[in-house]
Amino acid sequence: MNIHEYQAKALLRQYGAPVSEGRPVLRPEEARVAAQSLGGPLWVVKSQIHAGGRGKGKFLGAPADAKGGVRLAKSVDEVEENVKQMLGATLVTIQTGPAGKQVNRIYVEAGSDIKRELYLSLLVDRATSRVAFIASTEGGMDIEEVAHNTPEKIKTITVDPAAGIQAHHGREIAFALGLNGAQQKQCVKLINTLYKFFIEKDVAMLEINPLIIDGDDNLKCLDAKVSFDSNALYRHPELAELRDETEEDPKELAASKFDLNYIALDGEIGCMVNGAGLAMATMDIIKLYGSEPANFLDVGGGATEEKVTEAFKIILSDPNVKGILVNIFGGIMRCDIIANGVIAAAKAVNLNVPLVVRLEGTNVELGKEILANSGLPIVSGDNLADAAEKIVAAVKARKA
Ligand code: ADP
Ligand code: MG
């Protein structure tokens, strides 16, 4: 689960990390009060969307020389003007895709005097099975290019989970960032704070870019991107209210309510599969036969008729879907039960695209018989390759 920058900064502030004063703004008429309460003389008006690259982003329909999604303002009037321009507009960044994201919240923040922009992040490093800090002197808006062109400028420091965070981690990072004595002390403290926050809140990724040296030579977190491990959210009821459902794909949101593992993709063949590995294999084989999957969907081991129906509804709510491939292995679940579930679901959703079903496992013959006698135009696949070939052919035939 991702949260907005202003929410991340509020959490970091609670933990004692240095962040600027700011006010979230949801309506244009709140802008003046927010700006006045911060005092100035410099403000930054920041679009809040769940995507990075806002500073270099462009608003849809804005003139070519218009400013991006993060703007400096030198007066209360200027703050208000920018809030009005940005609220409701659609911001396109390298991370949003060409459709962009609508800006529904703004963060008006006190402007900082920036001497240096550094990069700092924390993540779970799967290679070492540890929490890792990533630090670089080359912070700011081009970190992806730095990683690509000059990877030696990026330093990784992992933390032994048994020993936990130690002062030497902070000192190593301070050294990598080229900090002076006073900043080094601040850095050790910040590294401790961020690690504590990361562990206590089950954070999956925390990125501070830029971490700055400000005009008074102090460290400050000027941007904050946080995502939490969704599997651990049940331990943090206090975080649930930070969820912004408008930022999520409505299909993925519906899937999460029915405990379905669904990821929307760009292709045309909807997939309904049990087991993540089988789902991956199904997506691969659709590509092999010359089409593209419209989604990843793992209905899980105990897929009930209700779940299967919801899965169908979600798949079909995607206008790109031109055909569906159901690929189910009946292990614990019997194929005849799955067949009945598929038929009930197909009837419930008024299925209007080709449907190919491949069943394997317990009671497979009975399952196939139920499908064949359903009176519905369901095509049976004998194996994974056969099923994939059939659905790709059926979709092509319809287009022709
Ligand atoms: P994004 O990473 O989405 O582009 P940032 O929050 O990093 O958004 O902002 C982009 C740039 O804007 C930063 O690299 C920094 O130079 C500038 N900036 C952001 N917040 C402030 C602030 N409070 N004061 C001064 N400059 C800021
Ligand atoms: Mg940033």
PDB file of N, CA and C in Angstrom, residues 169-216:
ATOM      1  N   HIS A 169      26.534   2.220  11.049  1.00  0.00           N
ATOM      2  CA  HIS A 169      25.776   2.304   9.792  1.00  0.00           C
ATOM      3  C   HIS A 169      25.585   3.768   9.405  1.00  0.00           C
ATOM      4  N   GLY A 170      25.157   4.554  10.376  1.00  0.00           N
ATOM      5  CA  GLY A 170      24.942   5.978  10.135  1.00  0.00           C
ATOM      6  C   GLY A 170      26.235   6.669   9.717  1.00  0.00           C
ATOM      7  N   ARG A 171      27.345   6.297  10.371  1.00  0.00           N
ATOM      8  CA  ARG A 171      28.629   6.938  10.030  1.00  0.00           C
ATOM      9  C   ARG A 171      29.071   6.560   8.621  1.00  0.00           C
ATOM     10  N   GLU A 172      28.866   5.293   8.267  1.00  0.00           N
ATOM     11  CA  GLU A 172      29.236   4.861   6.909  1.00  0.00           C
ATOM     12  C   GLU A 172      28.443   5.634   5.859  1.00  0.00           C
ATOM     13  N   ILE A 173      27.151   5.811   6.145  1.00  0.00           N
ATOM     14  CA  ILE A 173      26.306   6.528   5.189  1.00  0.00           C
ATOM     15  C   ILE A 173      26.723   8.000   5.135  1.00  0.00           C
ATOM     16  N   ALA A 174      27.006   8.574   6.313  1.00  0.00           N
ATOM     17  CA  ALA A 174      27.459   9.969   6.360  1.00  0.00           C
ATOM     18  C   ALA A 174      28.726  10.135   5.528  1.00  0.00           C
ATOM     19  N   PHE A 175      29.620   9.164   5.635  1.00  0.00           N
ATOM     20  CA  PHE A 175      30.872   9.220   4.873  1.00  0.00           C
ATOM     21  C   PHE A 175      30.576   9.139   3.376  1.00  0.00           C
ATOM     22  N   ALA A 176      29.699   8.199   3.013  1.00  0.00           N
ATOM     23  CA  ALA A 176      29.342   8.035   1.596  1.00  0.00           C
ATOM     24  C   ALA A 176      28.699   9.304   1.040  1.00  0.00           C
ATOM     25  N   LEU A 177      27.996  10.038   1.910  1.00  0.00           N
ATOM     26  CA  LEU A 177      27.308  11.252   1.457  1.00  0.00           C
ATOM     27  C   LEU A 177      28.195  12.495   1.569  1.00  0.00           C
ATOM     28  N   GLY A 178      29.419  12.321   2.079  1.00  0.00           N
ATOM     29  CA  GLY A 178      30.341  13.453   2.185  1.00  0.00           C
ATOM     30  C   GLY A 178      29.880  14.506   3.178  1.00  0.00           C
ATOM     31  N   LEU A 179      29.401  14.086   4.339  1.00  0.00           N
ATOM     32  CA  LEU A 179      28.875  15.042   5.320  1.00  0.00           C
ATOM     33  C   LEU A 179      29.962  15.509   6.285  1.00  0.00           C
ATOM     34  N   ASN A 180      29.806  16.718   6.829  1.00  0.00           N
ATOM     35  CA  ASN A 180      30.759  17.227   7.823  1.00  0.00           C
ATOM     36  C   ASN A 180      30.387  16.717   9.219  1.00  0.00           C
ATOM     37  N   GLY A 181      31.187  17.105  10.224  1.00  0.00           N
ATOM     38  CA  GLY A 181      31.029  16.563  11.573  1.00  0.00           C
ATOM     39  C   GLY A 181      29.639  16.701  12.163  1.00  0.00           C
ATOM     40  N   ALA A 182      29.079  17.922  12.112  1.00  0.00           N
ATOM     41  CA  ALA A 182      27.763  18.156  12.711  1.00  0.00           C
ATOM     42  C   ALA A 182      26.694  17.390  11.938  1.00  0.00           C
ATOM     43  N   GLN A 183      26.828  17.373  10.626  1.00  0.00           N
ATOM     44  CA  GLN A 183      25.848  16.646   9.796  1.00  0.00           C
ATOM     45  C   GLN A 183      25.947  15.142  10.024  1.00  0.00           C
ATOM     46  N   GLN A 184      27.189  14.698  10.301  1.00  0.00           N
ATOM     47  CA  GLN A 184      27.386  13.270  10.560  1.00  0.00           C
ATOM     48  C   GLN A 184      26.544  12.824  11.757  1.00  0.00           C
ATOM     49  N   LYS A 185      26.547  13.637  12.804  1.00  0.00           N
ATOM     50  CA  LYS A 185      25.741  13.328  13.997  1.00  0.00           C
ATOM     51  C   LYS A 185      24.257  13.256  13.631  1.00  0.00           C
ATOM     52  N   GLN A 186      23.812  14.237  12.851  1.00  0.00           N
ATOM     53  CA  GLN A 186      22.400  14.242  12.425  1.00  0.00           C
ATOM     54  C   GLN A 186      22.092  13.006  11.596  1.00  0.00           C
ATOM     55  N   CYS A 187      23.063  12.618  10.783  1.00  0.00           N
ATOM     56  CA  CYS A 187      22.863  11.469   9.897  1.00  0.00           C
ATOM     57  C   CYS A 187      22.715  10.175  10.713  1.00  0.00           C
ATOM     58  N   VAL A 188      23.565  10.004  11.728  1.00  0.00           N
ATOM     59  CA  VAL A 188      23.480   8.798  12.564  1.00  0.00           C
ATOM     60  C   VAL A 188      22.096   8.721  13.213  1.00  0.00           C
ATOM     61  N   LYS A 189      21.624   9.879  13.689  1.00  0.00           N
ATOM     62  CA  LYS A 189      20.306   9.924  14.329  1.00  0.00           C
ATOM     63  C   LYS A 189      19.206   9.605  13.313  1.00  0.00           C
ATOM     64  N   LEU A 190      19.314  10.211  12.141  1.00  0.00           N
ATOM     65  CA  LEU A 190      18.292  10.006  11.103  1.00  0.00           C
ATOM     66  C   LEU A 190      18.239   8.541  10.669  1.00  0.00           C
ATOM     67  N   ILE A 191      19.404   7.934  10.498  1.00  0.00           N
ATOM     68  CA  ILE A 191      19.457   6.536  10.060  1.00  0.00           C
ATOM     69  C   ILE A 191      18.779   5.630  11.101  1.00  0.00           C
ATOM     70  N   ASN A 192      19.045   5.903  12.373  1.00  0.00           N
ATOM     71  CA  ASN A 192      18.372   5.160  13.463  1.00  0.00           C
ATOM     72  C   ASN A 192      16.866   5.318  13.390  1.00  0.00           C
ATOM     73  N   THR A 193      16.438   6.572  13.221  1.00  0.00           N
ATOM     74  CA  THR A 193      15.012   6.893  13.194  1.00  0.00           C
ATOM     75  C   THR A 193      14.323   6.191  12.030  1.00  0.00           C
ATOM     76  N   LEU A 194      14.940   6.278  10.849  1.00  0.00           N
ATOM     77  CA  LEU A 194      14.316   5.699   9.662  1.00  0.00           C
ATOM     78  C   LEU A 194      14.238   4.181   9.780  1.00  0.00           C
ATOM     79  N   TYR A 195      15.277   3.589  10.342  1.00  0.00           N
ATOM     80  CA  TYR A 195      15.284   2.134  10.493  1.00  0.00           C
ATOM     81  C   TYR A 195      14.176   1.697  11.455  1.00  0.00           C
ATOM     82  N   LYS A 196      14.057   2.445  12.559  1.00  0.00           N
ATOM     83  CA  LYS A 196      13.024   2.134  13.557  1.00  0.00           C
ATOM     84  C   LYS A 196      11.637   2.211  12.903  1.00  0.00           C
ATOM     85  N   PHE A 197      11.399   3.284  12.182  1.00  0.00           N
ATOM     86  CA  PHE A 197      10.129   3.479  11.476  1.00  0.00           C
ATOM     87  C   PHE A 197       9.886   2.323  10.498  1.00  0.00           C
ATOM     88  N   PHE A 198      10.919   1.988   9.738  1.00  0.00           N
ATOM     89  CA  PHE A 198      10.820   0.944   8.712  1.00  0.00           C
ATOM     90  C   PHE A 198      10.390  -0.391   9.328  1.00  0.00           C
ATOM     91  N   ILE A 199      11.039  -0.750  10.436  1.00  0.00           N
ATOM     92  CA  ILE A 199      10.753  -2.043  11.073  1.00  0.00           C
ATOM     93  C   ILE A 199       9.395  -2.013  11.775  1.00  0.00           C
ATOM     94  N   GLU A 200       9.155  -0.977  12.567  1.00  0.00           N
ATOM     95  CA  GLU A 200       7.934  -0.943  13.379  1.00  0.00           C
ATOM     96  C   GLU A 200       6.660  -0.911  12.537  1.00  0.00           C
ATOM     97  N   LYS A 201       6.719  -0.237  11.405  1.00  0.00           N
ATOM     98  CA  LYS A 201       5.508  -0.080  10.584  1.00  0.00           C
ATOM     99  C   LYS A 201       5.464  -1.064   9.419  1.00  0.00           C
ATOM    100  N   ASP A 202       6.351  -2.027   9.392  1.00  0.00           N
ATOM    101  CA  ASP A 202       6.391  -2.996   8.281  1.00  0.00           C
ATOM    102  C   ASP A 202       6.413  -2.291   6.925  1.00  0.00           C
ATOM    103  N   VAL A 203       7.344  -1.374   6.792  1.00  0.00           N
ATOM    104  CA  VAL A 203       7.489  -0.641   5.536  1.00  0.00           C
ATOM    105  C   VAL A 203       8.172  -1.553   4.512  1.00  0.00           C
ATOM    106  N   ALA A 204       7.745  -1.448   3.275  1.00  0.00           N
ATOM    107  CA  ALA A 204       8.391  -2.230   2.210  1.00  0.00           C
ATOM    108  C   ALA A 204       9.445  -1.384   1.505  1.00  0.00           C
ATOM    109  N   MET A 205       9.178  -0.085   1.395  1.00  0.00           N
ATOM    110  CA  MET A 205      10.107   0.803   0.701  1.00  0.00           C
ATOM    111  C   MET A 205       9.953   2.218   1.239  1.00  0.00           C
ATOM    112  N   LEU A 206      11.067   2.849   1.489  1.00  0.00           N
ATOM    113  CA  LEU A 206      11.074   4.244   1.948  1.00  0.00           C
ATOM    114  C   LEU A 206      12.131   4.962   1.136  1.00  0.00           C
ATOM    115  N   GLU A 207      11.732   6.026   0.461  1.00  0.00           N
ATOM    116  CA  GLU A 207      12.702   6.752  -0.365  1.00  0.00           C
ATOM    117  C   GLU A 207      12.660   8.235  -0.033  1.00  0.00           C
ATOM    118  N   ILE A 208      13.829   8.763   0.343  1.00  0.00           N
ATOM    119  CA  ILE A 208      13.956  10.196   0.608  1.00  0.00           C
ATOM    120  C   ILE A 208      14.799  10.762  -0.527  1.00  0.00           C
ATOM    121  N   ASN A 209      14.154  11.400  -1.474  1.00  0.00           N
ATOM    122  CA  ASN A 209      14.885  11.945  -2.611  1.00  0.00           C
ATOM    123  C   ASN A 209      14.230  13.230  -3.077  1.00  0.00           C
ATOM    124  N   PRO A 210      14.803  14.365  -2.703  1.00  0.00           N
ATOM    125  CA  PRO A 210      16.123  14.497  -2.091  1.00  0.00           C
ATOM    126  C   PRO A 210      16.087  14.570  -0.561  1.00  0.00           C
ATOM    127  N   LEU A 211      17.212  14.075   0.007  1.00  0.00           N
ATOM    128  CA  LEU A 211      17.592  14.429   1.372  1.00  0.00           C
ATOM    129  C   LEU A 211      18.506  15.631   1.154  1.00  0.00           C
ATOM    130  N   ILE A 212      18.229  16.736   1.847  1.00  0.00           N
ATOM    131  CA  ILE A 212      19.042  17.922   1.499  1.00  0.00           C
ATOM    132  C   ILE A 212      19.924  18.395   2.660  1.00  0.00           C
ATOM    133  N   ILE A 213      20.939  19.169   2.289  1.00  0.00           N
ATOM    134  CA  ILE A 213      21.641  20.036   3.227  1.00  0.00           C
ATOM    135  C   ILE A 213      21.026  21.403   3.000  1.00  0.00           C
ATOM    136  N   ASP A 214      20.401  21.954   4.038  1.00  0.00           N
ATOM    137  CA  ASP A 214      19.713  23.229   3.828  1.00  0.00           C
ATOM    138  C   ASP A 214      20.638  24.417   4.119  1.00  0.00           C
ATOM    139  N   GLY A 215      20.070  25.611   4.006  1.00  0.00           N
ATOM    140  CA  GLY A 215      20.855  26.836   4.156  1.00  0.00           C
ATOM    141  C   GLY A 215      21.572  26.955   5.492  1.00  0.00           C
ATOM    142  N   ASP A 216      21.040  26.280   6.518  1.00  0.00           N
ATOM    143  CA  ASP A 216      21.692  26.303   7.838  1.00  0.00           C
ATOM    144  C   ASP A 216      22.600  25.099   8.041  1.00  0.00           C
TER     145      ASP A 216
END
